[in-house]
Coordinates of C-alpha atoms and ligand atoms in Angstrom, one line a residue:
X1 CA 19.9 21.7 -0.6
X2 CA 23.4 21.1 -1.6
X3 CA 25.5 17.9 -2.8
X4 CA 27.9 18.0 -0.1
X5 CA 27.3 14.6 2.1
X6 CA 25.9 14.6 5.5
X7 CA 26.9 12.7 8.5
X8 CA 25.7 9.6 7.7
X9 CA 27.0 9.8 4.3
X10 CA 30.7 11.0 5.4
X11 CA 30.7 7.9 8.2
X12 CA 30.0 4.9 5.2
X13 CA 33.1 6.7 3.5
X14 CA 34.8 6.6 6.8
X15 CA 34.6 2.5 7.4
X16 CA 35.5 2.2 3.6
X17 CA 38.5 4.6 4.2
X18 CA 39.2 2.4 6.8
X19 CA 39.0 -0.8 5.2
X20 CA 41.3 0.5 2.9
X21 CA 44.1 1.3 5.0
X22 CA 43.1 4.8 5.0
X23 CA 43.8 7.2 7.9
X24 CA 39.9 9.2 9.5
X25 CA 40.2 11.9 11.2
X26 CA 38.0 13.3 14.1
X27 CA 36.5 16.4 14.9
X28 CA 37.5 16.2 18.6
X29 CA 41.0 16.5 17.3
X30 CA 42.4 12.9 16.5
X31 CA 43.6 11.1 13.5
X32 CA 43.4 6.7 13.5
X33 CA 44.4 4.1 11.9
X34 CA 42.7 0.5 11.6
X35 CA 45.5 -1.8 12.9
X36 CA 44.2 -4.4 10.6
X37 CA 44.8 -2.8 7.3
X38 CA 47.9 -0.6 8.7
X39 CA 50.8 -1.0 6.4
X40 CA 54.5 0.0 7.3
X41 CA 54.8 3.5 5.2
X42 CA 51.8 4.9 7.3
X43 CA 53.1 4.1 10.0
X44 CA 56.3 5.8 9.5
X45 CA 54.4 8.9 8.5
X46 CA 52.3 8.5 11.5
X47 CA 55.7 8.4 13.9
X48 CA 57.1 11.6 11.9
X49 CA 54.4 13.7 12.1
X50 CA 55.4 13.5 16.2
X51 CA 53.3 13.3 19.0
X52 CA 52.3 10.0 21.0
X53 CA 50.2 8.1 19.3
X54 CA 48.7 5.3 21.2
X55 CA 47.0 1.9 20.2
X56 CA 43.6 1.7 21.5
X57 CA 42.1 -2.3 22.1
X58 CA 38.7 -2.7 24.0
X59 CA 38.7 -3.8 27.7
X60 CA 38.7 -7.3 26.3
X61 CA 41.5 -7.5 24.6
X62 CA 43.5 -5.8 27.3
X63 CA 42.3 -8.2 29.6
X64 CA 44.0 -11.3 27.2
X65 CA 46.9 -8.9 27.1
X66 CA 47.3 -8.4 30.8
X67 CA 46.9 -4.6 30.3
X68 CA 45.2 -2.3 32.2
X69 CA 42.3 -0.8 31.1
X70 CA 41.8 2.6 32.8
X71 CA 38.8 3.7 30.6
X72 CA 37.0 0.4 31.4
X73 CA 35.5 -0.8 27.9
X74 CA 39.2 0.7 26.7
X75 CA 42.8 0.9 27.0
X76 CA 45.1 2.9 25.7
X77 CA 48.6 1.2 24.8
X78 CA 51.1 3.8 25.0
X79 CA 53.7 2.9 21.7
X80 CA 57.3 1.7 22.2
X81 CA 59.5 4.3 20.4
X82 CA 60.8 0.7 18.9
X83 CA 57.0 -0.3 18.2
X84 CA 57.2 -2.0 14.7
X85 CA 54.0 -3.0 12.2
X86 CA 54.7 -6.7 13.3
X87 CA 54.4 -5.2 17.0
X88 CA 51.2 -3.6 16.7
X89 CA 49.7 -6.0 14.5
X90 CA 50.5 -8.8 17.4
X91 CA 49.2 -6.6 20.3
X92 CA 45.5 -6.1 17.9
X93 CA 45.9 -9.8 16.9
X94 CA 45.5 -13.0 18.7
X95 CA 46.6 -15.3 15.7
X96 CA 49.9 -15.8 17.3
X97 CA 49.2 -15.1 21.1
X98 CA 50.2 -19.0 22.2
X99 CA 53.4 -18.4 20.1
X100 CA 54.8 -15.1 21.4
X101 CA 52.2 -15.0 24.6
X102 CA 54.7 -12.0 26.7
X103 CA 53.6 -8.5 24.0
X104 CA 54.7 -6.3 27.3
X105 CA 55.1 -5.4 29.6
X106 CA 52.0 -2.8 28.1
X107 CA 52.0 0.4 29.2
X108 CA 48.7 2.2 29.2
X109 CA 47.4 5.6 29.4
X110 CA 45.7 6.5 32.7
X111 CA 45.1 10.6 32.5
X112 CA 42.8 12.4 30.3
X113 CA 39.4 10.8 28.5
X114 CA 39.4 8.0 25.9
X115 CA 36.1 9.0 24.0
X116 CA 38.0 9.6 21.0
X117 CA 39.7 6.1 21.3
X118 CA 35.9 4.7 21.9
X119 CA 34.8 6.0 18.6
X120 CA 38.0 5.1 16.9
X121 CA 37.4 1.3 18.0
X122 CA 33.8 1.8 17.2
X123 CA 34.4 2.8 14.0
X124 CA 36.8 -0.3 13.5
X125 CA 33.9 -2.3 14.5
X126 CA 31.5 -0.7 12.0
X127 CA 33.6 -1.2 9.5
X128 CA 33.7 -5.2 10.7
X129 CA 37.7 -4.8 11.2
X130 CA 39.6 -5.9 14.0
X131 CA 38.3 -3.6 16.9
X132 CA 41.9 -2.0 17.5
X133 CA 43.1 1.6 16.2
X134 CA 46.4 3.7 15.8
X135 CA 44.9 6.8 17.5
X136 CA 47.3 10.5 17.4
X137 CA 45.8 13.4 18.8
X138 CA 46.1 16.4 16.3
X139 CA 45.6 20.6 17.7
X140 CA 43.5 21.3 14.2
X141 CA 41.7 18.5 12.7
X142 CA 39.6 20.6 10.4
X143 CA 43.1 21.8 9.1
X144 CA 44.8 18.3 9.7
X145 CA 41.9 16.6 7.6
X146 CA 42.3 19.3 4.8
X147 CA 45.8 18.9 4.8
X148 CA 45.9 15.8 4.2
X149 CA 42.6 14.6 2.2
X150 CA 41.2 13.0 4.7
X151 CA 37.4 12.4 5.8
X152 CA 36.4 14.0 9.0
X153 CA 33.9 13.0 10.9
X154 CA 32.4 14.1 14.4
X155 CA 33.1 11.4 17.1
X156 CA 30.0 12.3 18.4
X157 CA 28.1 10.4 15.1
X158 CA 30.2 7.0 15.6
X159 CA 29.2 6.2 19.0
X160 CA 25.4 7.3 18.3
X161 CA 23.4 4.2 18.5
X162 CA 20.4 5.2 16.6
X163 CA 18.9 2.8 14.4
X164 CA 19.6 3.7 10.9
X165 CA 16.5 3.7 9.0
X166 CA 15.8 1.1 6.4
X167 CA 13.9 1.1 2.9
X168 CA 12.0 -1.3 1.2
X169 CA 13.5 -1.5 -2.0
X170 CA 11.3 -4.5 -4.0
X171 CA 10.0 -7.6 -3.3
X172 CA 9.5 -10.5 -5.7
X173 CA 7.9 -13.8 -6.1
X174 CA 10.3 -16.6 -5.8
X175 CA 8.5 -20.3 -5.6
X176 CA 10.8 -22.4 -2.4
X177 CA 11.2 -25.8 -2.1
X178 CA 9.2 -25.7 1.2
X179 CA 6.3 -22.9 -0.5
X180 CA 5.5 -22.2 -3.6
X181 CA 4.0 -19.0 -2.1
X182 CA 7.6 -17.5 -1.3
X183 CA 8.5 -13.9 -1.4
X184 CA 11.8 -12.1 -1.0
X185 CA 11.6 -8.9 0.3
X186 CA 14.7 -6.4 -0.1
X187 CA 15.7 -3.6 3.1
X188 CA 18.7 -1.2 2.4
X189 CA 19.5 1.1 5.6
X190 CA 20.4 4.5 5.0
X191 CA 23.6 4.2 6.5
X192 CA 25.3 2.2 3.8
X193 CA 25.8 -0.9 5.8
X194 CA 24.9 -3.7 4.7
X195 CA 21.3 -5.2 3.1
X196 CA 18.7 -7.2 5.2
X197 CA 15.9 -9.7 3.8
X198 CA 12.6 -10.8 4.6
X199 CA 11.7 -14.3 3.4
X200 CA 7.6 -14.1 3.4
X201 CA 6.4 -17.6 3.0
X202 CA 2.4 -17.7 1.9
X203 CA 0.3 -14.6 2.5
X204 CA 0.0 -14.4 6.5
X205 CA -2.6 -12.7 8.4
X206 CA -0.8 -9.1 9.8
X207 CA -3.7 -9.2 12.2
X208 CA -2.0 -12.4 14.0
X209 CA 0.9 -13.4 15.4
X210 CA 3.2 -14.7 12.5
X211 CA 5.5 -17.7 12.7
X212 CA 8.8 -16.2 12.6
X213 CA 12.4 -16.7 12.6
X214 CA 15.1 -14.4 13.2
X215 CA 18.2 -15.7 11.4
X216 CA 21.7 -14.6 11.3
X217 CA 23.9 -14.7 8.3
X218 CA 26.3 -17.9 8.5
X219 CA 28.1 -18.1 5.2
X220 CA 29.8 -21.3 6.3
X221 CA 26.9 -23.4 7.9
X222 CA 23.9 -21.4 5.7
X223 CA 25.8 -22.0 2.2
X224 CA 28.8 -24.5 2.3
X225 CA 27.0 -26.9 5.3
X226 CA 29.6 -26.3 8.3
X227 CA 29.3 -29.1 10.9
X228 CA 30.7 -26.4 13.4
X229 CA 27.1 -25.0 14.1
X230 CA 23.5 -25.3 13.6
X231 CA 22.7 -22.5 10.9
X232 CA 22.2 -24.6 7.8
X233 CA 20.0 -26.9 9.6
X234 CA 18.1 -24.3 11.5
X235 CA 17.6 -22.0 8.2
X236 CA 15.9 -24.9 6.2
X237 CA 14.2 -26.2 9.4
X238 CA 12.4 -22.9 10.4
X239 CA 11.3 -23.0 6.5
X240 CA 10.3 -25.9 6.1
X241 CA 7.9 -25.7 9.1
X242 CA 6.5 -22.1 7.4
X243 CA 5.8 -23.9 4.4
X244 CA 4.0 -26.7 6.7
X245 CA 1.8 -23.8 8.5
X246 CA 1.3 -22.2 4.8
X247 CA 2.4 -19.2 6.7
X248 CA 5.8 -17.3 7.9
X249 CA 8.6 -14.9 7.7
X250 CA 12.2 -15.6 8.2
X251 CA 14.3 -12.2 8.3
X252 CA 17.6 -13.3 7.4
X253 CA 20.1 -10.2 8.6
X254 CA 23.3 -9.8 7.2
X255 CA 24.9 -9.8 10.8
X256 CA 27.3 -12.6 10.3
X257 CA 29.3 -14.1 13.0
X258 CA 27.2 -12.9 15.5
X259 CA 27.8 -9.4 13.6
X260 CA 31.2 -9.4 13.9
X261 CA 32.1 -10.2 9.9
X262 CA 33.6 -13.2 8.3
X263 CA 37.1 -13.0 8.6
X264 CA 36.8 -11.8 12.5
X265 CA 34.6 -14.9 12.3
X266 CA 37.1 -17.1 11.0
X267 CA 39.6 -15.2 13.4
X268 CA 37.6 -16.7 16.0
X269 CA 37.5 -20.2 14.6
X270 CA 41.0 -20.4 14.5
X271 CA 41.5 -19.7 17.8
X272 CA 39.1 -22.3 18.5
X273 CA 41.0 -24.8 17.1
X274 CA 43.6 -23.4 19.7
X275 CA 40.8 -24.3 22.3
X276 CA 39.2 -21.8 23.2
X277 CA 35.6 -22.3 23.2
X278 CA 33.1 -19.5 21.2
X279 CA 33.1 -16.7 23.3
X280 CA 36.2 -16.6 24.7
X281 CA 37.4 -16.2 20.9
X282 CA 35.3 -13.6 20.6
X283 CA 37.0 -11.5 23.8
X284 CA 40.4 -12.5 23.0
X285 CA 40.1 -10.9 19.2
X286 CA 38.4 -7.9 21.5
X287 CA 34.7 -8.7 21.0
X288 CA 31.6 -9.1 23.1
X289 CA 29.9 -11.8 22.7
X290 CA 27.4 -10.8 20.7
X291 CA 27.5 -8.0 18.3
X292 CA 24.2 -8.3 16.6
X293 CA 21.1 -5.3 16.5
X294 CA 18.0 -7.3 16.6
X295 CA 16.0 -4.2 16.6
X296 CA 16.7 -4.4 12.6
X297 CA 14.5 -7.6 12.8
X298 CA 11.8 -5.5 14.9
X299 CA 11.9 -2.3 12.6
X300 CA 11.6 -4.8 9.7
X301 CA 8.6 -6.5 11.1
X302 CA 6.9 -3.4 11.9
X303 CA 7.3 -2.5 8.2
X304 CA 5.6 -5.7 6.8
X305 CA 2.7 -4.7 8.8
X306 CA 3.6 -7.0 12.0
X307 CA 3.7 -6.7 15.3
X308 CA 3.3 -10.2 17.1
X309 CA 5.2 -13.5 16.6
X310 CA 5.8 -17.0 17.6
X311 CA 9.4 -16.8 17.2
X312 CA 11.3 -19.8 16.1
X313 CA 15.2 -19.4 18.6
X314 CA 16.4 -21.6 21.6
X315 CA 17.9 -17.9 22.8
X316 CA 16.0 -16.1 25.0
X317 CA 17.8 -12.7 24.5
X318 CA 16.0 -12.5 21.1
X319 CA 12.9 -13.0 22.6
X320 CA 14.0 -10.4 25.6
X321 CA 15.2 -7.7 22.5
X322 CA 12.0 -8.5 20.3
X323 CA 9.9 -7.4 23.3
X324 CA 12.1 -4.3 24.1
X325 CA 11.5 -3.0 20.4
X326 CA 8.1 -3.3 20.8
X327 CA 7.1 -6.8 18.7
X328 CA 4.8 -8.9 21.4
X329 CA 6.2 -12.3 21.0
X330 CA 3.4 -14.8 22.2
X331 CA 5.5 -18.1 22.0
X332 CA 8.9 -18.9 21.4
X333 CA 9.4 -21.8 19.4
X334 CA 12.4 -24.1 20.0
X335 CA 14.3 -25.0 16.9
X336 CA 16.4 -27.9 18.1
X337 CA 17.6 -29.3 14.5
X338 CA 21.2 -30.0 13.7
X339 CA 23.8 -31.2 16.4
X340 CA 26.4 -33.4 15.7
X341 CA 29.7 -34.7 17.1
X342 CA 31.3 -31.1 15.7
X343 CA 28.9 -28.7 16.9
X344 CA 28.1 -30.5 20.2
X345 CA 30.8 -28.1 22.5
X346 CA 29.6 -25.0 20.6
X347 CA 26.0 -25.6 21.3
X348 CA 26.6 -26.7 25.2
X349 CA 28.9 -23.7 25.5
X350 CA 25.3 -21.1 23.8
X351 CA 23.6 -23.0 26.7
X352 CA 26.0 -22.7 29.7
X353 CA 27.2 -19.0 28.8
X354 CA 24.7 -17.1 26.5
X355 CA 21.5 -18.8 28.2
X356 CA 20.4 -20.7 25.4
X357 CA 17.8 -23.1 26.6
X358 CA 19.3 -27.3 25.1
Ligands
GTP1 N1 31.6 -15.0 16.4 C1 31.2 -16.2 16.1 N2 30.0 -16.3 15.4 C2 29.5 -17.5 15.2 C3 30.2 -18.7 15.6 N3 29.5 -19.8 15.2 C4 28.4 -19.3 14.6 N4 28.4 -17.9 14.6 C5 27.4 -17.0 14.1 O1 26.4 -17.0 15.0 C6 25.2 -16.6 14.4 C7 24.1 -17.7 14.7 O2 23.0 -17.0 14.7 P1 21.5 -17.6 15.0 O3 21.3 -18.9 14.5 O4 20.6 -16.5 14.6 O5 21.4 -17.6 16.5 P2 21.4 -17.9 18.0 O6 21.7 -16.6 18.7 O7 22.3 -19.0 18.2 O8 19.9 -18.3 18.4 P3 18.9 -19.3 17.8 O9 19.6 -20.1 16.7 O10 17.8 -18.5 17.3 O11 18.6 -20.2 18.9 C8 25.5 -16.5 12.9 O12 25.7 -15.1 12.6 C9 26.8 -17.3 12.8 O13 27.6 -16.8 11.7 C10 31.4 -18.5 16.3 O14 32.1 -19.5 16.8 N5 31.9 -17.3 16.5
ZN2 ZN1 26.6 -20.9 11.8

């Protein structure tokens, strides 16, 4: 036994160096920077210590960009020797892509192996930052971390896909508007990421398949009543008809903007005002689609003593995913509550490009 962290422990400090502005270093001999939280002095002191650092964006950013991507899901920008913050901010960014739409021409790196790049945007990701990163490559990082203070972490780790485990912490009564018989259940993964809850609405039978919904955190249509999607609606619709049956749980995961984080969220809604429908904001800021791990949902399903469902979604992927993590879902549900003149675009664009079924 000793204090010093493990793996897991040394990555949570790793997204909050990040976050922070803080350079990571990793153990296949690299040192990054988040573009997004990049500020001019590091910079500077990135550019002295020598070297060619280069910016690494995913494949889908290089494809707004017009770059090539030689690693596929990644490109490596090589840096102007006149690169300035403004510079590499605007390559990372889209804010300002219709304004200053020419960044290059880009120049990208074609020989050796990105994997260190992968786990640098990975990490970005993780820590719910734009997915871009100042990458150098250093001969000692052991040495190069001690040096300078930083955390070190093996590359290996970030790209690991493992589920992290997750502990029940407490539940508690809490009487709904829909149920009297509510109950909020509490999960914390051990990776320090973020919370998930369970919503258990009267006491259903684990022996049966439970009337479930698998709901995405939407601070803007959940809480403030956005007209831009269907979330509020959906959240108090998929209750309401729990407390009708008696019986039901809603996991609510903390995965918003399809697990991308507000502000990339709101990244993405302003480029939506620019016209650019849902997903295509998502690539342009360097997304997929879809970011979310439904296999939280499953694992937290399992927990509760489940393991078959009539899930409430119009998306048939969470269905597909469900299935793959071993929860038999023996109907799906359609939860068709909430369109309007705002959200009408957003929901035909789910149905023609993410196979949502209307
Ligand atoms: N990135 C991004 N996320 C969005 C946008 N609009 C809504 N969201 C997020 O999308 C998620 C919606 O999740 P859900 O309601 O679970 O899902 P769904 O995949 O549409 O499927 P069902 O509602 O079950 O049919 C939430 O996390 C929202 O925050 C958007 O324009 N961009
Ligand atoms: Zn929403």
């Amino acid at each position: 036994m000793s204090f010093f962290p493990d793996i897991t422990e040394r990555l949570a400090r790793a997204r909050a160096d990040l976050r922070m502005g803080v350079p990571v270093v990793l153990d296949g001999g690299a040192v990054l920077l988040a573009v997004e939280t990049l500020d001019a002095a590091r910079l500077a002191h990135l550019r002295a210590l020598g070297g060619a650092p280069v910016l690494a964006v995913t494949g889908r950013r290089a494809e707004t960009l017009k770059a090539r991507a030689y690693d596929g899901d990644i490109a490596r920008i090589v840096l102007p020797d006149d690169a300035t913050l403004y510079w590499v901010r605007s390559v990372a960014d889209p804010a300002d892509d219709l304004r200053v739409p020419m960044k290059g021409p880009l120049q990208t790196a074609r020989d050796g192996v990105a994997d260190l790049h992968r786990a640098a945007i990975a990490l970005c990701k993780a820590a719910r930052l734009l997915p871009a990163a100042l990458v150098l490559t250093v001969d000692n990082a052991t040495g190069f971390a001690r040096t300078h203070n930083l955390t070190l972490i093996p590359a290996a780790a970030v790209v690991d896909t493992a589920l992290s485990p997750l502990q029940p912490i407490i539940s508690a009564r809490v009487p709904l508007e829909v149920s009297e018989a509510g109950r909020l259940h509490v999960f914390r993964p051990d990776d320090g990421a973020e919370e998930h809850y369970a919503v258990e609405i009267g006491r259903p039978d684990r022996s049966a398949p439970v009337l479930s919904r698998l709901h995405s955190a939407c601070f803007t249509g959940d809480l403030l009543g956005s007209l831009k999607c269907d979330c509020g609606p959906q959240l108090r619709g998929a209750l309401r008809q729990m407390g009708n049956e008696g019986a039901g749980v809603l996991l609510y995961l903390n995965q918003e903007g399809r697990g991308i984080g507000l502000a990339n969220k709101m990244r993405a809604y302003s480029l939506q005002d620019q016209g650019f429908d849902t997903v295509e904001a998502n690539h342009r800021l360097g997304f997929e689609d879809d970011e979310r791990d439904f296999r939280i949902g499953a694992e937290i399903l399992k927990q509760m003593g489940f393991s078959s469902v009539r899930l409430l979604t119009n998306n048939p992927a969470k269905v597909a995913l469900m299935e793959q993590s071993g929860i038999n879902v023996v109907e799906r549900v359609p939860l068709k509550v909430g369109e309007n003149t705002h959200n009408h675009a957003y929901l035909a664009t789910k149905a023609a490009k993410s196979g949502h079924l209307l």
